[in-house]
mmCIF file of C-alpha atoms and ligand atoms in Angstrom:
data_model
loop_
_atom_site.group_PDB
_atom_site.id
_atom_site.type_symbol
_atom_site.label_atom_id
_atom_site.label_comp_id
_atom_site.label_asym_id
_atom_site.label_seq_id
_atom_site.Cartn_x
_atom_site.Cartn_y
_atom_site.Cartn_z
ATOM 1 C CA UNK R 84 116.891 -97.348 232.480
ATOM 2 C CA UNK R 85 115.504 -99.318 235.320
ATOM 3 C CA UNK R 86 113.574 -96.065 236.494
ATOM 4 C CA UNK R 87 111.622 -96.643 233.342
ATOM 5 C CA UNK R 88 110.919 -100.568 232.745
ATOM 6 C CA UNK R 89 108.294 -102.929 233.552
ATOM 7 C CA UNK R 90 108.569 -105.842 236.032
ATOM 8 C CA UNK R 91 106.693 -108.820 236.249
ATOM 9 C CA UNK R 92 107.024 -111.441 238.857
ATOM 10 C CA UNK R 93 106.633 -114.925 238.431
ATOM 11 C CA UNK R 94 105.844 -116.501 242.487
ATOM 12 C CA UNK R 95 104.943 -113.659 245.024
ATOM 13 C CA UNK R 96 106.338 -116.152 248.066
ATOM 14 C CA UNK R 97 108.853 -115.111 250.493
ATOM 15 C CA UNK R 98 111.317 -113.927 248.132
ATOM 16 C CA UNK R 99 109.203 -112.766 245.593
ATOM 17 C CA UNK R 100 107.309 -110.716 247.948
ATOM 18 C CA UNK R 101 110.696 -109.275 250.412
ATOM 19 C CA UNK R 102 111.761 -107.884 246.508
ATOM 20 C CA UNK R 103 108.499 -106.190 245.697
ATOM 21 C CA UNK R 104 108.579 -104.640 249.098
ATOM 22 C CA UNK R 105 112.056 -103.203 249.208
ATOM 23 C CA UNK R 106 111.505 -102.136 245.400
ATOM 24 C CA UNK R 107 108.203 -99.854 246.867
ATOM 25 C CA UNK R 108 109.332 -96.486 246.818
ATOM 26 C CA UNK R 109 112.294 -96.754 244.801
ATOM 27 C CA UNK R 110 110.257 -97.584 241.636
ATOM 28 C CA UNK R 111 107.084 -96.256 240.458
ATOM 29 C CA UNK R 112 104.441 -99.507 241.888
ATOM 30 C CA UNK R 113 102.692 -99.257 239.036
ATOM 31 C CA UNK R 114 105.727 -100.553 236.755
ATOM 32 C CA UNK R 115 105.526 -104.010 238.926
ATOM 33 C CA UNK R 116 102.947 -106.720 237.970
ATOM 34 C CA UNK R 117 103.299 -109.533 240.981
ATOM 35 C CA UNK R 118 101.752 -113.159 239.734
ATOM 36 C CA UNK R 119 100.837 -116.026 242.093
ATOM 37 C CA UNK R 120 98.628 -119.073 241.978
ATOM 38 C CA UNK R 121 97.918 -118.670 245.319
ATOM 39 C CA UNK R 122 95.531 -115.842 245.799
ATOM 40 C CA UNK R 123 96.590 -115.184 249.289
ATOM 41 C CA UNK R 124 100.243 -114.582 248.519
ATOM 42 C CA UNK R 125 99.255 -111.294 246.650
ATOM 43 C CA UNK R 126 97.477 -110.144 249.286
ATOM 44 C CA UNK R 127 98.325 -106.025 250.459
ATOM 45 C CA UNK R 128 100.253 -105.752 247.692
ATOM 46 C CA UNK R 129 97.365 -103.898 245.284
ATOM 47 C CA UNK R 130 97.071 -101.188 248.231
ATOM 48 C CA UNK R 131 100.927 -100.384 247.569
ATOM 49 C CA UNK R 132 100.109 -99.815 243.834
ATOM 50 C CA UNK R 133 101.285 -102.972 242.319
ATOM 51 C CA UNK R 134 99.328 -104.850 239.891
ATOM 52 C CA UNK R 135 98.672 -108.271 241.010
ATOM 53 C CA UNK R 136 97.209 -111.782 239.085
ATOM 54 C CA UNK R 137 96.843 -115.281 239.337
ATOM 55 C CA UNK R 138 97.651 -115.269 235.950
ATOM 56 C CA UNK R 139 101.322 -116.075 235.534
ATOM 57 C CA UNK R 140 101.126 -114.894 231.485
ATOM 58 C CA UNK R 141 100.463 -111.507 233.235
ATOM 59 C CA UNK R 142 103.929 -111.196 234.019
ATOM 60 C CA UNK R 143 105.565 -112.020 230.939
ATOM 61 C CA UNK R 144 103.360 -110.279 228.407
ATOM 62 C CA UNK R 145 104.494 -106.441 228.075
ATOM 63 C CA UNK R 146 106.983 -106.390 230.618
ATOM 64 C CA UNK R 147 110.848 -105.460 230.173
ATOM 65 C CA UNK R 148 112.125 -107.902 232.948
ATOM 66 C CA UNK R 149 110.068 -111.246 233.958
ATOM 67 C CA UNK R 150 111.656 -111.929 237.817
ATOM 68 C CA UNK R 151 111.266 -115.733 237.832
ATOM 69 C CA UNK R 152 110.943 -116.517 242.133
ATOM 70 C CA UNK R 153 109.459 -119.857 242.126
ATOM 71 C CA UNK R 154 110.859 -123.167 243.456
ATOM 72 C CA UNK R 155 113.451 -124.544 241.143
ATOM 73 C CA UNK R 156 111.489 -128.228 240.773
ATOM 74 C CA UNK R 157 108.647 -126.263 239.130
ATOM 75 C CA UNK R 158 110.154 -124.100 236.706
ATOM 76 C CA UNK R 159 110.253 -126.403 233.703
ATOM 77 C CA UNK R 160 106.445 -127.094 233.744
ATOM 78 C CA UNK R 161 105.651 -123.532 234.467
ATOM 79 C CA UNK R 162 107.962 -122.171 231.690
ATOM 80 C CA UNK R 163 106.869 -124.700 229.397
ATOM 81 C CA UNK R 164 103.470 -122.968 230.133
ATOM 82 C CA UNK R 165 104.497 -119.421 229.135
ATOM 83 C CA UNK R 166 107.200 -120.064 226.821
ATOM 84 C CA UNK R 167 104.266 -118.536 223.530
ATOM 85 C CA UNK R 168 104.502 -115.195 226.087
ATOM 86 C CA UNK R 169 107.851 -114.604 226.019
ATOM 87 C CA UNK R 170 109.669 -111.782 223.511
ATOM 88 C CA UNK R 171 113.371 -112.056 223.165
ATOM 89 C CA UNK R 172 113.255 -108.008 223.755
ATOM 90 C CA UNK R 173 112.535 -108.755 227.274
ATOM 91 C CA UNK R 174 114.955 -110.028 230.105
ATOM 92 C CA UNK R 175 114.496 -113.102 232.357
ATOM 93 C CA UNK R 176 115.903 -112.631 235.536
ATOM 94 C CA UNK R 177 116.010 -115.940 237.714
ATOM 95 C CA UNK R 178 116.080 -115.860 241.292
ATOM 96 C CA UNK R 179 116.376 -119.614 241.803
ATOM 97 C CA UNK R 180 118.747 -121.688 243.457
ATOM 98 C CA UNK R 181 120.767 -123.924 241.699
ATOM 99 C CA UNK R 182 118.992 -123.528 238.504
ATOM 100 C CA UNK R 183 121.799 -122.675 235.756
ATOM 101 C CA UNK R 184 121.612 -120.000 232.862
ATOM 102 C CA UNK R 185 121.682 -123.283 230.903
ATOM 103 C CA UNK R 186 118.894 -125.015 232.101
ATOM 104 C CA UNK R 187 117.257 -121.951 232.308
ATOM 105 C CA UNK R 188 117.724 -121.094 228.128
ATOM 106 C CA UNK R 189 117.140 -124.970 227.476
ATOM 107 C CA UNK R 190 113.553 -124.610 228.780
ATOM 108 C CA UNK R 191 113.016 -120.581 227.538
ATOM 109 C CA UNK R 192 112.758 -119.418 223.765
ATOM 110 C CA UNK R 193 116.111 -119.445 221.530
ATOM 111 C CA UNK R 194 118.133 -116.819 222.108
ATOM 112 C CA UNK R 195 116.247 -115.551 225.206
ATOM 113 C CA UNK R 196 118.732 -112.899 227.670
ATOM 114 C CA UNK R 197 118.672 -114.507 230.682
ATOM 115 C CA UNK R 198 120.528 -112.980 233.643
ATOM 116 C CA UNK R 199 120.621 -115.101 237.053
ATOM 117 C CA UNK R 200 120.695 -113.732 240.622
ATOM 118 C CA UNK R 201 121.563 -114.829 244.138
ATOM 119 C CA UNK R 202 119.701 -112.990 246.229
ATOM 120 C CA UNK R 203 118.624 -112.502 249.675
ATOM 121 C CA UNK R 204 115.381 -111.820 251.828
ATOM 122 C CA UNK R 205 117.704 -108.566 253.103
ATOM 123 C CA UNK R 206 116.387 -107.111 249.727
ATOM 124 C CA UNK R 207 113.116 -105.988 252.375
ATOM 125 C CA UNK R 208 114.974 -103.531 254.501
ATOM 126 C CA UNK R 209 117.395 -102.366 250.947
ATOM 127 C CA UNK R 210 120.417 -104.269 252.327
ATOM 128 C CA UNK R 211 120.965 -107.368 250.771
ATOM 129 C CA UNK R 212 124.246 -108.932 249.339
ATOM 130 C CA UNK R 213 123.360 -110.218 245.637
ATOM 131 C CA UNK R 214 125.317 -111.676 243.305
ATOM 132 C CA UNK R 215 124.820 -112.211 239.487
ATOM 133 C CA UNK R 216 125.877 -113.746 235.985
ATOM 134 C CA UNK R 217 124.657 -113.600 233.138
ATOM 135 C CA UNK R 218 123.266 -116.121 230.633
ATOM 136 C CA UNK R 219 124.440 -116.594 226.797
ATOM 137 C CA UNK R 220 122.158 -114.402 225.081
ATOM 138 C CA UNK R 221 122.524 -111.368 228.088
ATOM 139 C CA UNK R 222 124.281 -108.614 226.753
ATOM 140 C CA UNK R 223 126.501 -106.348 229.104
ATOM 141 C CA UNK R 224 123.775 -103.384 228.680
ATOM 142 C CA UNK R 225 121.173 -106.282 229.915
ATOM 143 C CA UNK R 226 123.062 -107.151 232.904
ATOM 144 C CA UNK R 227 123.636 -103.928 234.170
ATOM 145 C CA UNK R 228 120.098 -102.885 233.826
ATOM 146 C CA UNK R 229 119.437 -106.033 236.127
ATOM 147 C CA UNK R 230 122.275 -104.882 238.115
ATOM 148 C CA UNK R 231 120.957 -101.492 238.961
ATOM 149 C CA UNK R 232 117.029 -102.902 240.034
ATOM 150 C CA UNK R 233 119.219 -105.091 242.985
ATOM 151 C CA UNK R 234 121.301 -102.065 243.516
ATOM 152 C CA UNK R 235 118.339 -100.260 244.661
ATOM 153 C CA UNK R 236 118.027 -102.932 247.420
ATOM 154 C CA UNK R 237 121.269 -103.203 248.432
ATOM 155 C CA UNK R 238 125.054 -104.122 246.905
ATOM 156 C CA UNK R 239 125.655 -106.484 244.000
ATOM 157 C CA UNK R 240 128.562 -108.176 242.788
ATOM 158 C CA UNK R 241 128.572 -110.059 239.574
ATOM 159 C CA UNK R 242 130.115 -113.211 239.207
ATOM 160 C CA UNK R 243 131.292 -116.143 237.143
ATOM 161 C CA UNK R 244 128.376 -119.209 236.771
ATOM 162 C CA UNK R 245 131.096 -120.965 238.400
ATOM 163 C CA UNK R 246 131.092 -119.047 241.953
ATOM 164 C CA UNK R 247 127.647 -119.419 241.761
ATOM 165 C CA UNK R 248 127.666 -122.667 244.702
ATOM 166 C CA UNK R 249 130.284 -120.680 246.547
ATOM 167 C CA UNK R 250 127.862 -117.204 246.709
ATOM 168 C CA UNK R 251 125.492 -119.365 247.938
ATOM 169 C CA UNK R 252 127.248 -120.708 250.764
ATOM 170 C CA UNK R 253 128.432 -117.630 251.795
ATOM 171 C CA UNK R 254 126.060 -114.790 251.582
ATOM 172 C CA UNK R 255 122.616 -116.725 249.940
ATOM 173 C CA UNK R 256 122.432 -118.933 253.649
ATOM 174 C CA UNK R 257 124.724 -115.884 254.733
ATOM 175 C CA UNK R 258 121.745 -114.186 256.672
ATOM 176 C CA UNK R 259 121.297 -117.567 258.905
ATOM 177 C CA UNK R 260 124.522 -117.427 260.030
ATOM 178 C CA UNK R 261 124.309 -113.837 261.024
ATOM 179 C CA UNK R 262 121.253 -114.633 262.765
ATOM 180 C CA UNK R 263 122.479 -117.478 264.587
ATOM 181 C CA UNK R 264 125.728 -114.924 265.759
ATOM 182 C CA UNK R 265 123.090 -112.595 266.956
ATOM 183 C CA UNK R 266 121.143 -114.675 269.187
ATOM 184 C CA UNK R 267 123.918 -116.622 270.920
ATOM 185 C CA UNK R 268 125.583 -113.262 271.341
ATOM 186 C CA UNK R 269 122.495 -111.870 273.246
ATOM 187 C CA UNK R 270 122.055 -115.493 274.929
ATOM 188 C CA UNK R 271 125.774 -114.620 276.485
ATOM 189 C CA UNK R 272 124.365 -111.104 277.241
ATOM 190 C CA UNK R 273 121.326 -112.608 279.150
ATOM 191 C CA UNK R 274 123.943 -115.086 280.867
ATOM 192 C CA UNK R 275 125.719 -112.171 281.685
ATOM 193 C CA UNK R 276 122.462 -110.555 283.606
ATOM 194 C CA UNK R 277 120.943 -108.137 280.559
ATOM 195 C CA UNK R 278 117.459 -108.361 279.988
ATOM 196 C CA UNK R 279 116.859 -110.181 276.725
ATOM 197 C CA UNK R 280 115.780 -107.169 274.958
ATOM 198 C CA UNK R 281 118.777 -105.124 275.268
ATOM 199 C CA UNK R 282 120.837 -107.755 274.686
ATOM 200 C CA UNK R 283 119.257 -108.917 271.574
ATOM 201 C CA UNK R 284 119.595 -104.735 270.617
ATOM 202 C CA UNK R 285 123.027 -104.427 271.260
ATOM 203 C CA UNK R 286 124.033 -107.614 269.917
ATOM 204 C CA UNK R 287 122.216 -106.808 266.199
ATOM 205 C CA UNK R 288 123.454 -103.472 266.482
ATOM 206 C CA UNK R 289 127.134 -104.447 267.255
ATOM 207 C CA UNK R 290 127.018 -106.678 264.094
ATOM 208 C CA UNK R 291 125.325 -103.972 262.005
ATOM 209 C CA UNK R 292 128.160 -101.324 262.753
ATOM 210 C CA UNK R 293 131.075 -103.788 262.701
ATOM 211 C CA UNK R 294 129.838 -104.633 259.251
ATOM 212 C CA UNK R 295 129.143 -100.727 258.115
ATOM 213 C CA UNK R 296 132.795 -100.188 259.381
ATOM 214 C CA UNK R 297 134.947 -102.778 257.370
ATOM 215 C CA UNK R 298 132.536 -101.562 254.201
ATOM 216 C CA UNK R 299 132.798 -98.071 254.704
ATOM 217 C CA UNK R 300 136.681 -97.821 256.183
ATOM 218 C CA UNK R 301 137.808 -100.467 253.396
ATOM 219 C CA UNK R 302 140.249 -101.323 256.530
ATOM 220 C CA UNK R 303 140.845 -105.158 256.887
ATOM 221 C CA UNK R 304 138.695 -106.467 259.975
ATOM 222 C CA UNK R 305 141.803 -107.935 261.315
ATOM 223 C CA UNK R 306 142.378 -104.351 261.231
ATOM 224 C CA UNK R 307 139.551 -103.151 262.912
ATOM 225 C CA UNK R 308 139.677 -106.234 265.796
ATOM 226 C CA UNK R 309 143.139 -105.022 266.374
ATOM 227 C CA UNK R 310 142.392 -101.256 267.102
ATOM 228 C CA UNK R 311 139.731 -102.602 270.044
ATOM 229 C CA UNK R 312 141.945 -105.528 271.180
ATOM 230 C CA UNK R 313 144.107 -104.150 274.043
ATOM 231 C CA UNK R 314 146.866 -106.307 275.350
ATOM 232 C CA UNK R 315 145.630 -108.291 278.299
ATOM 233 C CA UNK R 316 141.968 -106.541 278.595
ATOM 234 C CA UNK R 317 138.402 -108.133 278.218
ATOM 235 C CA UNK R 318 138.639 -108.379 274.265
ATOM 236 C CA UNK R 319 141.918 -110.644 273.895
ATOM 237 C CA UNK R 320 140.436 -112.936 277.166
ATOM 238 C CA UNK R 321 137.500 -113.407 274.561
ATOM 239 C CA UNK R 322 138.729 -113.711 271.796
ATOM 240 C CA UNK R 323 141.109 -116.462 272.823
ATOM 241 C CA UNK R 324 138.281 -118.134 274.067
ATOM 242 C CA UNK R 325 136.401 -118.125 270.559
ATOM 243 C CA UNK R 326 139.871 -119.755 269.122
ATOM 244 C CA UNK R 327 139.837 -122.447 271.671
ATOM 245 C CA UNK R 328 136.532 -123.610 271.080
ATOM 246 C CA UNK R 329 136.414 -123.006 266.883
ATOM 247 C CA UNK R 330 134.543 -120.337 266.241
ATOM 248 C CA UNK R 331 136.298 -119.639 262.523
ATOM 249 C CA UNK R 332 136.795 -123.049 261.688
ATOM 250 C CA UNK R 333 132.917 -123.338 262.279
ATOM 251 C CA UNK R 334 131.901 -120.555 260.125
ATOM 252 C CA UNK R 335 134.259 -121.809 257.294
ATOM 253 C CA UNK R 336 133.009 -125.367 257.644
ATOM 254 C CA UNK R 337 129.049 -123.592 257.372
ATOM 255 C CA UNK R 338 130.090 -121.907 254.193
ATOM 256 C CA UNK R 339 131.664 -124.690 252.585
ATOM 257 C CA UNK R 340 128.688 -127.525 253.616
ATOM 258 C CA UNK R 341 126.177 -124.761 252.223
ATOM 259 C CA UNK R 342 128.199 -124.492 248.909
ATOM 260 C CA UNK R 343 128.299 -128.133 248.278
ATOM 261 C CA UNK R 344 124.824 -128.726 248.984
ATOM 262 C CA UNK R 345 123.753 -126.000 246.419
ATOM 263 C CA UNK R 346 126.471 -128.230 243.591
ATOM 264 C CA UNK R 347 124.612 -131.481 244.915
ATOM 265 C CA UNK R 348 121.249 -129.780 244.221
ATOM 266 C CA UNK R 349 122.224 -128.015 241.002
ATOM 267 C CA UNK R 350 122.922 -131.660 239.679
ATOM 268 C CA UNK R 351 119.425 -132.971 240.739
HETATM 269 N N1 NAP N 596 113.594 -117.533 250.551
HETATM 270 C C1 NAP N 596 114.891 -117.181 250.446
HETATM 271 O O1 NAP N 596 115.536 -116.733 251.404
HETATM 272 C C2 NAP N 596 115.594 -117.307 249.116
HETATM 273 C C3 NAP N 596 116.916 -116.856 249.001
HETATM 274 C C4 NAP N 596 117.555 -116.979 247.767
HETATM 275 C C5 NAP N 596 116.881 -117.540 246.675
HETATM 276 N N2 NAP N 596 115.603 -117.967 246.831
HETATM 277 C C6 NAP N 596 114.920 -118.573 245.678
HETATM 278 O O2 NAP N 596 113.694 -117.953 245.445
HETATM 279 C C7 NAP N 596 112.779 -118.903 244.900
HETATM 280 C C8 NAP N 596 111.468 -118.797 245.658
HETATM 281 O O3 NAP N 596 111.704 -119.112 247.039
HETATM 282 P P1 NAP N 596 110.613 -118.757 248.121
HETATM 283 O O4 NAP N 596 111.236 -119.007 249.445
HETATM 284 O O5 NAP N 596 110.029 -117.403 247.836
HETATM 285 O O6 NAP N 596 109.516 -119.886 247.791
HETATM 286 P P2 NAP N 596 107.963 -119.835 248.041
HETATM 287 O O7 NAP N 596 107.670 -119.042 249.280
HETATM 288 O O8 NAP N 596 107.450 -121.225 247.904
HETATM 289 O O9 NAP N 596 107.443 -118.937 246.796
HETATM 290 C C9 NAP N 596 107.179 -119.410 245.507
HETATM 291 C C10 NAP N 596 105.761 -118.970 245.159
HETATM 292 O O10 NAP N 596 105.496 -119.242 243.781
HETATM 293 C C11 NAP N 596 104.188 -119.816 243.717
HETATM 294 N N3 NAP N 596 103.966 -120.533 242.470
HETATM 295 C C12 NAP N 596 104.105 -121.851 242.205
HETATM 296 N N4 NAP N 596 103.754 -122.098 240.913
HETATM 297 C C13 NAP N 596 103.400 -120.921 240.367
HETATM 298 C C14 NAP N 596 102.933 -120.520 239.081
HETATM 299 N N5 NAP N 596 102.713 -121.421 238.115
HETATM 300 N N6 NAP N 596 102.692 -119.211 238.855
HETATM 301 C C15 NAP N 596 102.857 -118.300 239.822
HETATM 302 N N7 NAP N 596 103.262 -118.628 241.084
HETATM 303 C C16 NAP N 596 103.537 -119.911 241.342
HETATM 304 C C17 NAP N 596 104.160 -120.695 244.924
HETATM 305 O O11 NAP N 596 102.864 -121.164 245.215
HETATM 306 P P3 NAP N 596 102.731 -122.647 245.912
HETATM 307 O O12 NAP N 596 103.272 -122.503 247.299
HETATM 308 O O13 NAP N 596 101.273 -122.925 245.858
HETATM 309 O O14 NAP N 596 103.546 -123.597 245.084
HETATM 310 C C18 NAP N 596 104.719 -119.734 245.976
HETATM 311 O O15 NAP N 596 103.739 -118.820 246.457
HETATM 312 C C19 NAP N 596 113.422 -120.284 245.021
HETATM 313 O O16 NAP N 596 113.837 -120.727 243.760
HETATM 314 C C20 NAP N 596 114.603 -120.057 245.929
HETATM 315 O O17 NAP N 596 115.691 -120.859 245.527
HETATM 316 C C21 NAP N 596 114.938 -117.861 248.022
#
């Protein structure tokens, strides 16, 4: 029961920290335990209720799950540091990028569960994409108790290790490319005379409500596009214009560089 079990982060940065903050107010604060060396990273977070230390052992000793958020190049000396902490009772749940449930047990206890999750800073406003898999040791109860503390910040899908490079191309860098959509949309808006404000409003929210609508319709956005697409109006004039200058072929390229940079990295 996720309601009921005890998290400890290890690295409060910009991850660790967007997590804590969408988990406040869907857990009890007082179940989290948020570790950083630097002092200033944990700062706010004791006037929302959650324990805080510079003491990484604080969030491995007597919690349930130990959320590891740091940079991948400094796990193995920082493991290496808590490994006498760890209980094989408790879950690791590893938030970082390219490092595999493999290299993860090599450098934990024997037999540790380890359960490992793509995540996204969208876990601050509770609607993030995440995708998991699950180490050797992880069993199904495991995972799904790891499943439920992302569900509470949005939708997760788990995954073979093997789609791992692929999630991360498409919805780990995901939010960039949704950000860079939404600002040269409201650039065309300004071009097109709106103030920058609206345009930057009604371009987010247009994105936001397309997205809701596929998700909540279960309709194909082909679909969708076609039902607002009528012959020889505004619509078809622009989207024939996003064909001619590559607008999917760009967004497929973006997902496909992002996923082999996270293989390239995963070998490093
Ligand atoms: N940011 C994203 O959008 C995103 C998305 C998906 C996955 N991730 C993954 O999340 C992980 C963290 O990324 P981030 O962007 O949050 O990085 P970050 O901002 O650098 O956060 C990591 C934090 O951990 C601290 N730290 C280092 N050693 C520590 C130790 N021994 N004990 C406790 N804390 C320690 C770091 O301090 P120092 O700065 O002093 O080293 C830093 O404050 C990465 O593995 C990344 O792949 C991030």
């Amino acid at each position: 029961m996720i309601e009921k079990s005890k998290l400890g982060f290890v690295g409060t940065g910009n991850m660790g920290r967007a997590l804590i903050e969408g988990l406040v107010g869907q857990l009890p604060s007082g179940q989290i335990t948020a570790t950083d060396i630097r002092p200033e990273a944990l700062e706010g977070l004791s006037a929302l209720g959650i324990r805080t230390s510079t003491d990484a052992a604080d969030a491995v000793r007597g919690q349930d799950l130990v959320v590891l958020v740091l940079k991948p190049q400094v796990a193995a000396p920082v493991l290496e540091t808590l490994a006498a902490h760890f209980s094989t009772r408790q879950v690791v749940v590893s938030l970082m990028a390219g490092a595999s449930t493999a290299r993860l047990e090599e450098l934990l206890p024997a037999q540790m569960p380890v359960v490992r999750v793509m995540p996204q800073t969208l876990v601050r406003v509770r609607s993030a994409a995440c995708a998991l898999c699950a180490g050797r040791a992880a069993s199904a109860e495991q995972v799904a108790q790891v499943r439920s503390l992302f569900d509470l910040v949005g939708t997760t899908v788990e995954v073979a290790e093997s789609l791992m490079d692929a999630v991360t191309g498409l919805s780990g860098s995901g939010p960039a490319w949704a950000y860079t959509v939404v600002e040269a949309l409201a650039d065309g808006g300004v071009r097109a005379g709106l103030p920058r404000e609206t345009a930057l409003t009604l371009a987010a929210q247009t994105l936001l409500g397309a997205a809701r609508l596929v998700l909540e319709s279960g309709e194909h956005p082909a679909v969708l596009r076609d039902q607002v697409t009528s012959p020889g109006g505004t619509t078809a004039a622009g989207l024939h214009k996003l064909e001619e200058k590559g607008l999917r072929d760009a967004l497929i390229s973006a997902v496909l560089a992002a996923a082999a940079r996270s293989a390239e990295l995963g070998q490093s």
